Amino acid sequence: MRSKGISHSAASGGSAIRNSHTNRTIDKPDLSRKTSRNIRVALIGNPNSGKTTLFNALTGAHQHVGNWPGVTVEKKEGSRRYHNHTIDIIDLPGTYSLTAFSIEEVVVRDFLFGEKPDVVVQVVDGSNLERNCYLTVQLIEMGIPMVIALNMYDELRDKGFDIDRKLLGQLYGCVVVPTVGSKGHGINALLKAIEETATGELIDPDAAPRDIQVNYGQEFEDSISKLQEKIAGTSDLNIPARWLAVRILEGDNDAMTRLTPELLSDPEFHRVLTESIERLNKLYPEGVEEMIADRRYGFIAGALQETLKRSGPGRRQLSEKADNFLTHRILGMPLFLFFLWLLFQGTFTLGEPPMGWIETGIGWLSTVLAAILPAGPLRNLLIEGVIGGVGGVLVFLPNIMILFLGISLLEDSGYMARAAFLMDKLMHSLGLHGKSFIPLIMGFGCSVPAIMASRTLESRRDRLLTILITPLMSCSARLPVYILFAGTFFPNNAGNIIFGLYIFGIVVAIGAGKVFSMTLFRARGAPFVMELPPYRMPTFWTTIRHMWDRSSEYLKKMGTVILAASIIVWFLGAFPLQEGESPAAEDSYIGQVGRTISPVLDPLGFDWQMGVALVAGLVAKEVVVSTLGVLYEVEKNDEAGTSEALTGALRNSGISQISALAFMLFVLIYTPCIAAIVAIWRESGSMWWAVFSMGYQTTLAWLIAFGAVQAGILLGLGV
Ligand code: GDP
Ligand code: MG
């Protein structure tokens, strides 16, 4: 499905080396240390990073200087012996990036693709890590076997820093060697790393090249996968399709020239491309290239935040200061919880007034309908079914919009990435892998794209683990249920209860992740980089647009799925007719369903309407509310379908506070909607994972709800 590293031919013997994370050890006998061979090495790096200095230190006097064919860019080549090998070294022109904008960049890029060196040594200026690593990220994305010479290490130390180079090597998938070119320090270690990388006999197997990807965010990733699918197998040999897809979306014409003529003349390919570019330009008005650069810098910042340590005094930057505060080991988590608490309090409190307005509007509408329509099934269908169902959910639109506004603000400002970073630390301390938390946090919005976002995880183990626990994050569709129940049964503490439910979802997700990683997925995951994109003041319109993008999905759902489900539930509740009359609720089709499942739900203190609502909620979680709306309306058959009526019906239903809490817990944990189940099926590649996920979540939901009820009884709260 994804490009698995690259293969490239060795200079001598013509044998192919294959580097991939599924096949880390490269054991070609003719490449081993004992056999002599040529290793072709290219030095690449920013101007003034110390390439030429290192080149001289590596090759001594054995060098000759020429020009690259056709251009006046200097070409330096040299060689030396190391163990039994001849190492041929080429000093590439200095570049900041691999976009083919300058002559130097074109030369470097053509060399990398055309000559395919065995090892690329990237010379990184240690005193300017962030900027130098931009090139590193591009090389990683190209899947090139690489060694990092962390040059100017003396300056890095002088600035008061130290770096965990082993961890950095694991994150980047290459060996990192500190060097001081001007003093000739680290040259032997560098040669050794070159040999190890060329022969595949790595001392630290975690530093082997593997399929590391920068996560460009859901929208961009969508376009990447689409293009990648088209490109895969059709491009020039050995260039990863994902890399080409990113470059093309970035507007890089040179990348286009690497595609095959067949693909270039395929109208379907151009359609996908144009569509993607138009969509991305709309989504990122500040520029797609800038967004990509942001993400790459985020990747770098994340890697450096993990590995770069201050060993002495030095000057700090503002965002670094903010990061030290917001991702602080002890302070970070309470701050994150506080922001979430604020968000859910706001969702409830600020949502109340506009909710009242919508309610009034709906009440007015049903009064009008009741007045103008003759009594009969049509009137009942419209008032009880459509208004009772859809109206019951529509009133929560303001709450949903506030939730999405908050999430957009947190995301656009760059804070969400910090939250994921914190969670990563927490997950690590539990022996789990934390990159999962990007999808998990997306799960606050909707499980479906969150499950799809697990694609950016590198190993299948991490992907499956994430897919299984993502639905436990409380998606926005569950919010109406909480607001209805918490508002009805805990009017003074509704915001806190909702906050508590969200946190409980996170806790259960982490717990389940821990259990799965100890049982189903025992292998250790690979280390990875958590991206830390730069902080940004969110711009008003971008935030509004992101909020609206999501809220309009909710509205769309209302007009389709929820409308349909409400009508179906109404019919099932109004039939079969008994002697020409509407049946008593318990005798309707849906009442019969309710009675059938009630033995399972009785211990939880749920009435049959709640049971039916849970079943109907499989369609979409909002349907839990619309179903209750329809069912309680059918039963009462008098008041117009507003959530006020629903609240009243719930109050009179005899449900206890503890059962209401158990119901919210059940909704939080039981299996997500059908769309999410399909997504799990598709992303895991097996129906059984979808079945398993439904099974474990529903069982867990029942147990937790039952536990809550029992605890309530013990505490004397009554059921
Ligand atoms: P190039 O543009 O990448 O080829 O960089 P050069 O090799 O020309 O080096 C640029 C400058 O950095 C020269 O003045 C070098 O002496 C100096 N330099 C190279 N390596 C180091 C190092 O490790 N530490 C320090 N302090 N200076 C270095
Ligand atoms: Mg130079």
Coordinates of C-alpha atoms in Angstrom, one line a residue, residues 111-657:
F111 CA 22.9 13.4 -8.8
L112 CA 20.8 11.8 -6.1
F113 CA 18.4 10.3 -8.6
G114 CA 20.8 9.7 -11.5
E115 CA 23.9 8.4 -9.7
K116 CA 22.3 6.9 -6.7
P117 CA 25.2 7.0 -4.2
D118 CA 25.4 4.2 -1.7
V119 CA 25.3 6.5 1.2
V120 CA 24.5 10.2 1.5
V121 CA 26.3 12.0 4.3
Q122 CA 24.3 15.1 5.2
V123 CA 26.5 17.6 6.9
V124 CA 24.4 19.5 9.4
D125 CA 25.5 22.7 11.0
G126 CA 24.9 22.0 14.7
S127 CA 24.8 25.6 15.5
N128 CA 21.8 26.1 13.2
L129 CA 20.0 22.8 13.6
E130 CA 16.4 23.8 12.7
R131 CA 17.2 25.3 9.4
N132 CA 19.7 22.5 8.4
C133 CA 17.3 19.8 9.3
Y134 CA 14.9 21.0 6.6
L135 CA 17.1 19.3 4.1
T136 CA 17.3 16.2 6.3
V137 CA 13.5 15.9 6.3
Q138 CA 13.5 16.0 2.5
L139 CA 16.2 13.3 2.3
I140 CA 14.2 11.2 4.8
E141 CA 11.1 11.5 2.7
M142 CA 13.1 10.4 -0.4
G143 CA 14.1 7.3 1.5
I144 CA 17.8 7.8 0.8
P145 CA 20.2 5.8 3.0
M146 CA 21.9 8.5 5.0
V147 CA 24.4 9.3 7.7
I148 CA 24.1 12.7 9.5
A149 CA 27.4 14.4 10.2
L150 CA 26.4 16.6 13.1
N151 CA 29.1 19.2 12.3
M152 CA 30.1 22.3 14.3
Y153 CA 29.4 20.2 17.3
D154 CA 31.8 22.5 19.2
E155 CA 29.5 25.4 18.5
L156 CA 26.5 23.5 19.6
R157 CA 28.1 22.8 22.9
D158 CA 29.3 26.4 23.2
K159 CA 25.8 27.5 22.9
G160 CA 24.9 25.5 25.9
F161 CA 23.2 22.5 24.2
D162 CA 23.7 18.8 24.1
I163 CA 21.9 16.4 21.9
D164 CA 20.7 12.8 22.4
R165 CA 22.1 11.7 19.1
K166 CA 21.2 8.0 19.5
L167 CA 17.5 9.0 19.9
L168 CA 17.8 11.5 17.0
G169 CA 19.2 8.8 14.8
Q170 CA 16.3 6.5 15.7
L171 CA 13.8 9.2 15.0
Y172 CA 15.3 10.1 11.6
G173 CA 16.2 6.5 10.7
C174 CA 19.9 7.1 10.2
V175 CA 23.2 7.1 12.2
V176 CA 24.1 10.5 13.7
V177 CA 27.8 11.3 14.2
P178 CA 29.0 14.4 15.9
T179 CA 32.0 16.0 14.1
V180 CA 34.2 19.0 14.3
G181 CA 35.4 19.3 10.8
S182 CA 37.8 22.1 11.4
K183 CA 39.7 20.0 14.0
G184 CA 39.3 16.7 12.3
H185 CA 37.2 15.3 15.2
G186 CA 34.8 12.5 14.6
I187 CA 36.2 11.5 11.2
N188 CA 36.8 7.9 12.2
A189 CA 33.3 7.5 13.6
L190 CA 31.9 9.0 10.4
L191 CA 33.8 6.5 8.3
K192 CA 32.5 3.7 10.4
A193 CA 29.0 5.0 10.1
I194 CA 29.4 5.2 6.3
E195 CA 30.6 1.6 6.2
E196 CA 27.9 0.4 8.5
T197 CA 25.2 2.1 6.4
A198 CA 26.6 0.8 3.1
T199 CA 26.9 -2.7 4.3
G200 CA 23.8 -2.7 6.4
E201 CA 25.7 -4.0 9.4
L202 CA 24.4 -1.4 11.7
I203 CA 25.4 -1.5 15.4
D204 CA 22.1 0.3 16.2
P205 CA 19.4 -1.4 14.1
D206 CA 16.9 1.3 15.2
A207 CA 18.9 3.8 13.1
A208 CA 18.3 1.8 9.9
P209 CA 16.6 3.6 7.1
R210 CA 12.9 3.1 7.3
D211 CA 9.7 4.5 6.0
I212 CA 9.4 7.7 7.9
Q213 CA 6.7 10.2 6.9
V214 CA 5.9 13.7 7.8
N215 CA 2.2 13.9 8.6
Y216 CA 0.7 16.7 6.5
G217 CA -2.7 16.7 8.1
Q218 CA -5.9 15.0 7.2
E219 CA -6.9 17.2 4.2
F220 CA -3.5 17.1 2.6
E221 CA -3.0 13.4 3.3
D222 CA -6.2 12.7 1.5
S223 CA -4.8 14.3 -1.7
I224 CA -1.5 12.6 -1.2
S225 CA -3.0 9.1 -1.1
K226 CA -5.1 9.8 -4.1
L227 CA -2.2 10.9 -6.2
Q228 CA 0.1 8.3 -4.8
E229 CA -2.2 5.6 -5.9
K230 CA -2.0 6.9 -9.4
I231 CA 1.7 7.4 -9.4
A232 CA 2.7 4.1 -7.7
G233 CA 4.5 1.8 -10.1
T234 CA 4.4 4.3 -13.0
S235 CA 7.2 6.7 -12.0
D236 CA 10.9 6.6 -12.7
L237 CA 12.5 3.8 -10.8
N238 CA 13.3 4.1 -7.2
I239 CA 11.6 7.4 -6.5
P240 CA 9.0 6.9 -3.7
A241 CA 5.5 7.6 -5.1
R242 CA 4.6 9.5 -1.9
W243 CA 7.5 11.8 -2.3
L244 CA 6.5 12.6 -5.9
A245 CA 2.9 13.1 -4.9
V246 CA 3.9 15.7 -2.2
R247 CA 6.3 17.5 -4.6
I248 CA 3.7 17.7 -7.3
L249 CA 1.1 19.0 -4.9
E250 CA 3.7 21.5 -3.8
G251 CA 3.7 22.8 -7.4
D252 CA 7.1 21.3 -8.4
N253 CA 7.4 21.0 -12.1
D254 CA 10.6 19.0 -12.0
A255 CA 8.7 16.3 -10.2
M256 CA 6.2 16.2 -13.0
T257 CA 9.0 15.4 -15.5
R258 CA 9.8 12.3 -13.5
L259 CA 6.4 10.7 -14.3
T260 CA 6.0 8.4 -17.2
P261 CA 4.5 9.6 -20.4
E262 CA 1.5 7.2 -20.0
L263 CA 0.6 8.8 -16.7
L264 CA 1.1 12.3 -18.0
S265 CA -1.3 11.6 -20.8
D266 CA -3.9 10.0 -18.5
P267 CA -6.8 12.4 -18.2
E268 CA -8.0 10.7 -15.0
F269 CA -4.6 11.6 -13.4
H270 CA -5.0 15.2 -14.4
R271 CA -8.5 15.4 -13.1
V272 CA -7.4 14.1 -9.7
L273 CA -4.5 16.5 -9.7
T274 CA -6.5 19.6 -10.6
E275 CA -9.2 18.7 -8.2
S276 CA -6.7 18.2 -5.4
I277 CA -4.9 21.4 -6.1
E278 CA -8.1 23.4 -6.2
R279 CA -9.3 21.9 -3.0
L280 CA -6.0 22.5 -1.2
N281 CA -5.8 26.1 -2.5
K282 CA -9.2 26.7 -0.9
L283 CA -8.3 25.0 2.3
Y284 CA -4.9 26.7 2.7
P285 CA -5.4 30.3 1.5
E286 CA -2.0 31.1 3.0
G287 CA -0.4 28.8 0.5
V288 CA 0.1 25.0 0.2
E289 CA 3.9 25.4 0.1
E290 CA 3.9 27.3 3.3
M291 CA 1.7 24.7 5.0
I292 CA 4.1 22.0 3.8
A293 CA 7.1 23.9 5.1
D294 CA 5.2 24.4 8.4
R295 CA 4.7 20.7 8.8
R296 CA 8.3 19.9 8.0
Y297 CA 9.5 22.4 10.5
G298 CA 7.0 20.9 12.9
F299 CA 8.6 17.5 12.4
I300 CA 12.0 19.0 13.0
A301 CA 10.8 21.0 16.1
G302 CA 9.3 17.8 17.5
A303 CA 12.5 15.8 16.9
L304 CA 14.6 18.5 18.5
Q305 CA 12.3 19.0 21.4
E306 CA 12.8 15.3 22.2
T307 CA 16.6 15.2 21.7
L308 CA 18.1 18.7 22.1
K309 CA 18.8 19.4 25.8
R310 CA 20.1 22.5 27.3
S311 CA 23.3 21.7 29.2
G312 CA 24.2 25.3 30.1
P313 CA 23.0 28.9 29.8
G314 CA 22.1 30.2 26.4
R315 CA 19.4 32.4 24.8
R316 CA 15.9 31.2 24.2
Q317 CA 13.3 32.1 21.7
L318 CA 9.8 32.9 22.5
S319 CA 8.2 29.8 21.0
E320 CA 10.8 27.7 22.8
K321 CA 9.8 29.4 26.0
A322 CA 6.1 28.7 25.3
D323 CA 7.0 25.1 24.5
N324 CA 8.9 24.7 27.7
F325 CA 5.8 25.8 29.5
L326 CA 3.0 24.2 27.5
T327 CA 4.8 20.8 27.1
H328 CA 6.3 20.9 30.6
R329 CA 6.5 17.5 32.2
I330 CA 4.5 18.5 35.2
L331 CA 2.6 21.7 34.3
G332 CA 1.7 20.6 30.8
M333 CA -0.9 18.1 31.6
P334 CA -2.9 20.2 34.1
L335 CA -2.8 23.1 31.5
F336 CA -4.1 20.8 28.8
L337 CA -6.9 19.6 31.1
F338 CA -7.7 23.1 32.0
F339 CA -8.1 24.1 28.3
L340 CA -10.3 21.1 27.7
W341 CA -12.4 21.9 30.8
L342 CA -12.8 25.5 29.5
L343 CA -13.8 24.1 26.1
F344 CA -16.6 21.9 27.5
Q345 CA -17.8 24.4 30.0
G346 CA -18.1 26.9 27.1
T347 CA -19.7 24.3 24.9
F348 CA -22.5 23.9 27.5
T349 CA -22.8 27.4 28.9
L350 CA -22.4 29.5 25.8
G351 CA -24.5 27.1 23.9
E352 CA -27.6 27.6 26.1
P353 CA -29.0 30.9 24.8
P354 CA -28.8 30.1 21.1
M355 CA -30.2 26.7 21.9
G356 CA -33.2 28.4 23.4
W357 CA -33.7 30.5 20.3
I358 CA -33.7 27.4 18.0
E359 CA -36.0 25.7 20.4
T360 CA -38.5 28.6 20.2
G361 CA -38.3 28.5 16.5
I362 CA -39.0 24.8 16.3
G363 CA -41.8 25.1 18.8
W364 CA -43.3 27.8 16.7
L365 CA -43.0 25.7 13.6
S366 CA -44.8 22.7 15.1
T367 CA -47.6 24.9 16.4
V368 CA -48.0 26.3 12.9
L369 CA -48.0 22.8 11.4
A370 CA -50.4 21.5 14.0
A371 CA -52.8 24.4 13.2
I372 CA -52.7 24.1 9.4
L373 CA -52.5 20.3 8.9
P374 CA -55.6 18.1 9.5
A375 CA -55.2 15.6 12.2
G376 CA -54.0 12.3 10.8
P377 CA -50.9 10.2 10.1
L378 CA -49.2 12.9 8.0
R379 CA -49.4 15.5 10.8
N380 CA -48.2 12.9 13.3
L381 CA -45.3 11.9 11.1
L382 CA -44.2 15.5 10.6
I383 CA -44.6 16.7 14.2
E384 CA -43.6 13.6 16.1
G385 CA -41.3 12.0 13.6
V386 CA -39.5 14.8 11.7
I387 CA -39.7 17.6 14.2
G388 CA -39.4 15.4 17.2
G389 CA -36.4 13.6 15.7
V390 CA -34.5 16.1 13.6
G391 CA -35.6 19.1 15.7
G392 CA -34.4 17.3 18.8
V393 CA -30.9 17.1 17.3
L394 CA -30.9 20.4 15.5
V395 CA -31.1 22.3 18.8
F396 CA -27.6 21.2 19.6
L397 CA -26.1 22.8 16.6
P398 CA -24.8 25.8 18.6
N399 CA -23.1 23.5 21.1
I400 CA -21.5 21.6 18.2
M401 CA -20.4 24.8 16.6
I402 CA -18.8 26.0 19.8
L403 CA -17.0 22.7 20.2
F404 CA -15.7 22.9 16.7
L405 CA -14.7 26.5 17.1
G406 CA -12.7 25.6 20.1
I407 CA -11.1 22.6 18.4
S408 CA -10.2 24.8 15.4
L409 CA -8.7 27.4 17.6
L410 CA -6.6 24.8 19.4
E411 CA -5.5 23.3 16.2
D412 CA -4.8 26.5 14.2
S413 CA -2.8 28.0 17.0
G414 CA -0.5 25.0 17.1
Y415 CA -1.6 24.0 20.6
M416 CA -3.2 20.7 19.6
A417 CA 0.2 19.5 18.4
R418 CA 1.6 20.3 21.9
A419 CA -1.3 18.4 23.4
A420 CA -0.4 15.4 21.2
F421 CA 3.2 15.8 22.3
L422 CA 2.2 15.7 25.9
M423 CA 0.0 12.6 25.4
D424 CA 2.9 11.1 23.6
K425 CA 5.0 11.5 26.7
L426 CA 2.2 10.0 28.8
M427 CA 1.8 7.1 26.5
H428 CA 5.5 6.5 26.5
S429 CA 5.6 6.4 30.3
L430 CA 2.9 3.7 30.0
G431 CA 5.0 1.8 27.5
L432 CA 2.7 2.7 24.7
H433 CA 3.3 4.4 21.5
G434 CA 2.1 7.9 21.4
K435 CA 2.0 9.1 17.8
S436 CA -1.4 7.5 18.0
F437 CA -2.5 10.6 19.8
I438 CA -2.8 12.7 16.6
P439 CA -5.6 10.5 15.4
L440 CA -7.0 10.2 18.9
I441 CA -7.3 13.9 19.3
M442 CA -8.9 14.2 15.9
G443 CA -11.4 11.7 17.3
F444 CA -12.9 14.5 19.4
G445 CA -14.3 15.7 16.1
C446 CA -15.3 12.5 14.3
S447 CA -14.0 8.9 14.5
V448 CA -14.0 8.3 10.8
P449 CA -11.3 10.7 9.6
A450 CA -9.4 9.9 12.9
I451 CA -9.3 6.2 12.0
M452 CA -8.2 7.2 8.5
A453 CA -5.4 9.3 10.0
S454 CA -3.8 6.3 11.5
R455 CA -2.5 5.7 8.0
T456 CA 0.4 8.1 8.8
L457 CA 1.7 5.7 11.4
E458 CA 4.6 3.6 10.3
S459 CA 4.1 0.1 11.6
R460 CA 1.0 -2.0 11.2
R461 CA 1.0 -2.7 14.9
D462 CA 0.8 1.0 15.8
R463 CA -1.9 1.5 13.1
L464 CA -4.1 -1.4 14.4
L465 CA -3.7 -0.4 18.0
T466 CA -4.7 3.2 17.2
I467 CA -7.7 2.1 15.1
L468 CA -9.0 0.0 18.0
I469 CA -8.8 2.7 20.6
T470 CA -9.7 5.8 18.5
P471 CA -13.5 5.2 18.7
L472 CA -13.2 5.6 22.5
M473 CA -12.5 9.2 22.1
S474 CA -15.7 11.1 22.5
C475 CA -16.7 12.3 19.1
S476 CA -18.9 15.4 18.6
A477 CA -21.9 13.3 17.7
R478 CA -22.1 12.1 21.3
L479 CA -22.2 15.6 22.5
P480 CA -26.0 16.1 22.1
V481 CA -26.6 13.0 24.2
Y482 CA -24.4 14.4 27.0
I483 CA -26.0 17.8 26.8
L484 CA -29.5 16.4 26.9
F485 CA -28.8 14.0 29.8
A486 CA -26.4 16.1 31.8
G487 CA -28.6 19.2 31.3
T488 CA -31.7 17.3 32.4
F489 CA -30.3 15.3 35.3
F490 CA -27.3 17.4 36.5
P491 CA -28.4 20.9 35.6
N492 CA -25.9 22.5 38.0
N493 CA -22.9 20.5 36.9
A494 CA -23.5 19.8 33.3
G495 CA -20.3 21.3 32.0
N496 CA -18.2 19.4 34.5
I497 CA -20.0 16.1 33.8
I498 CA -19.3 16.5 30.1
F499 CA -15.7 17.4 30.7
G500 CA -15.5 14.3 32.9
L501 CA -16.9 12.1 30.2
Y502 CA -14.4 13.3 27.7
I503 CA -11.5 12.7 30.1
F504 CA -12.9 9.3 31.0
G505 CA -12.9 8.4 27.3
I506 CA -9.2 9.3 27.1
V507 CA -8.5 7.3 30.2
V508 CA -10.3 4.2 28.9
A509 CA -8.6 4.6 25.5
I510 CA -5.2 4.6 27.2
G511 CA -6.2 1.7 29.4
A512 CA -7.4 -0.3 26.4
G513 CA -4.3 0.6 24.5
K514 CA -2.2 -0.7 27.4
V515 CA -4.1 -4.0 27.6
F516 CA -3.9 -4.5 23.8
S517 CA -0.2 -3.7 23.7
M518 CA 0.4 -6.3 26.4
T519 CA -1.8 -8.9 24.7
L520 CA -2.6 -8.6 21.1
F521 CA 0.4 -6.5 19.9
R522 CA 3.4 -7.3 21.9
A523 CA 6.1 -6.2 19.5
R524 CA 7.7 -2.8 20.3
G525 CA 6.8 0.0 18.0
A526 CA 9.4 2.1 16.2
P527 CA 10.4 5.5 17.6
F528 CA 9.0 8.4 15.7
V529 CA 8.9 12.2 15.6
M530 CA 5.9 14.1 17.0
E531 CA 5.6 17.2 14.9
L532 CA 5.6 20.6 16.7
P533 CA 4.4 23.1 14.1
P534 CA 5.1 26.8 14.8
Y535 CA 2.7 28.7 16.9
R536 CA 0.4 30.9 14.9
M537 CA -2.1 33.5 15.8
P538 CA -5.2 31.9 14.3
T539 CA -6.8 34.2 11.7
F540 CA -10.4 34.9 12.1
W541 CA -11.6 33.7 8.8
T542 CA -9.5 30.6 8.6
T543 CA -10.8 29.5 12.0
I544 CA -14.4 30.3 11.0
R545 CA -14.0 28.4 7.8
H546 CA -12.6 25.3 9.6
M547 CA -15.4 25.5 12.1
W548 CA -18.0 25.8 9.4
D549 CA -16.5 23.0 7.3
R550 CA -17.2 20.6 10.2
S551 CA -20.5 22.1 11.4
S552 CA -21.9 21.8 7.9
E553 CA -21.2 18.1 8.0
Y554 CA -23.4 18.0 11.0
L555 CA -26.1 19.8 9.2
K556 CA -25.8 17.6 6.2
K557 CA -26.1 14.5 8.5
M558 CA -29.3 16.1 9.9
G559 CA -31.0 16.3 6.5
T560 CA -30.0 12.8 5.5
V561 CA -29.2 10.1 8.1
I562 CA -31.0 11.6 11.0
L563 CA -34.0 12.5 9.1
A564 CA -34.3 9.0 7.6
A565 CA -33.7 7.4 11.0
S566 CA -36.3 9.6 12.6
I567 CA -38.9 8.7 10.1
I568 CA -38.2 5.0 10.3
V569 CA -38.3 5.0 14.1
W570 CA -41.6 6.9 13.9
F571 CA -43.1 4.3 11.6
L572 CA -41.9 1.5 13.7
G573 CA -43.3 3.2 16.7
A574 CA -46.7 3.9 15.1
F575 CA -47.4 0.5 13.7
P576 CA -48.7 -2.2 13.5
L577 CA -52.2 -0.6 13.9
Q578 CA -54.4 -2.3 16.4
E579 CA -58.0 -2.3 15.4
G580 CA -57.3 0.7 13.2
E581 CA -55.8 2.7 16.1
S582 CA -52.2 3.5 16.9
P583 CA -50.7 0.8 19.1
A584 CA -49.7 1.2 22.7
A585 CA -46.0 2.1 22.6
E586 CA -45.0 -1.2 24.0
D587 CA -46.9 -3.1 21.4
S588 CA -45.5 -1.2 18.4
Y589 CA -42.7 -2.9 16.4
I590 CA -40.1 -0.8 18.1
G591 CA -41.7 -1.6 21.5
Q592 CA -41.2 -5.2 20.7
V593 CA -37.6 -4.6 19.9
G594 CA -37.3 -2.7 23.1
R595 CA -38.9 -5.5 25.1
T596 CA -36.5 -8.1 23.4
I597 CA -33.4 -6.3 24.5
S598 CA -34.7 -5.0 27.8
P599 CA -33.4 -8.0 29.9
V600 CA -29.9 -7.0 28.9
L601 CA -30.4 -3.3 29.8
D602 CA -32.6 -3.7 32.9
P603 CA -29.7 -4.1 35.3
L604 CA -28.5 -0.7 34.1
G605 CA -31.9 0.9 34.9
F606 CA -32.6 1.9 31.3
D607 CA -36.2 2.0 30.1
W608 CA -37.0 0.3 26.8
Q609 CA -37.0 3.6 24.9
M610 CA -33.4 4.1 25.9
G611 CA -32.5 0.6 24.8
V612 CA -34.1 1.2 21.4
A613 CA -32.3 4.6 21.2
L614 CA -28.9 2.8 21.8
V615 CA -29.6 0.3 19.0
A616 CA -30.7 3.1 16.6
G617 CA -27.6 5.1 17.6
L618 CA -25.5 2.6 15.6
V619 CA -26.6 4.6 12.6
A620 CA -25.1 7.8 14.1
K621 CA -24.8 8.8 17.6
E622 CA -27.1 11.8 17.2
V623 CA -29.8 9.4 16.4
V624 CA -29.8 8.4 20.1
V625 CA -31.3 11.8 20.8
S626 CA -33.6 11.9 17.8
T627 CA -35.0 8.5 18.6
L628 CA -35.7 9.4 22.2
G629 CA -37.4 12.5 20.8
V630 CA -39.6 10.5 18.6
L631 CA -40.4 7.7 21.1
Y632 CA -41.2 10.0 24.0
E633 CA -43.3 12.1 21.6
V634 CA -45.2 9.1 20.4
E635 CA -45.9 8.2 23.9
K636 CA -47.0 11.6 25.0
N637 CA -48.5 12.5 21.7
D638 CA -49.4 16.0 22.7
E639 CA -46.6 18.6 23.0
A640 CA -44.7 19.8 20.0
G641 CA -41.3 18.2 19.4
T642 CA -38.8 20.4 21.2
S643 CA -36.0 19.4 23.5
E644 CA -37.9 21.1 26.3
A645 CA -40.6 18.5 25.8
L646 CA -37.9 15.9 25.6
T647 CA -36.3 17.1 28.8
G648 CA -39.7 17.0 30.5
A649 CA -40.4 13.5 29.2
L650 CA -37.0 12.4 30.5
R651 CA -37.6 13.9 33.9
N652 CA -41.0 12.1 34.1
S653 CA -39.6 8.9 32.9
G654 CA -38.5 7.7 36.3
I655 CA -34.9 7.4 35.2
S656 CA -32.5 8.0 38.2
Q657 CA -29.5 10.2 38.1

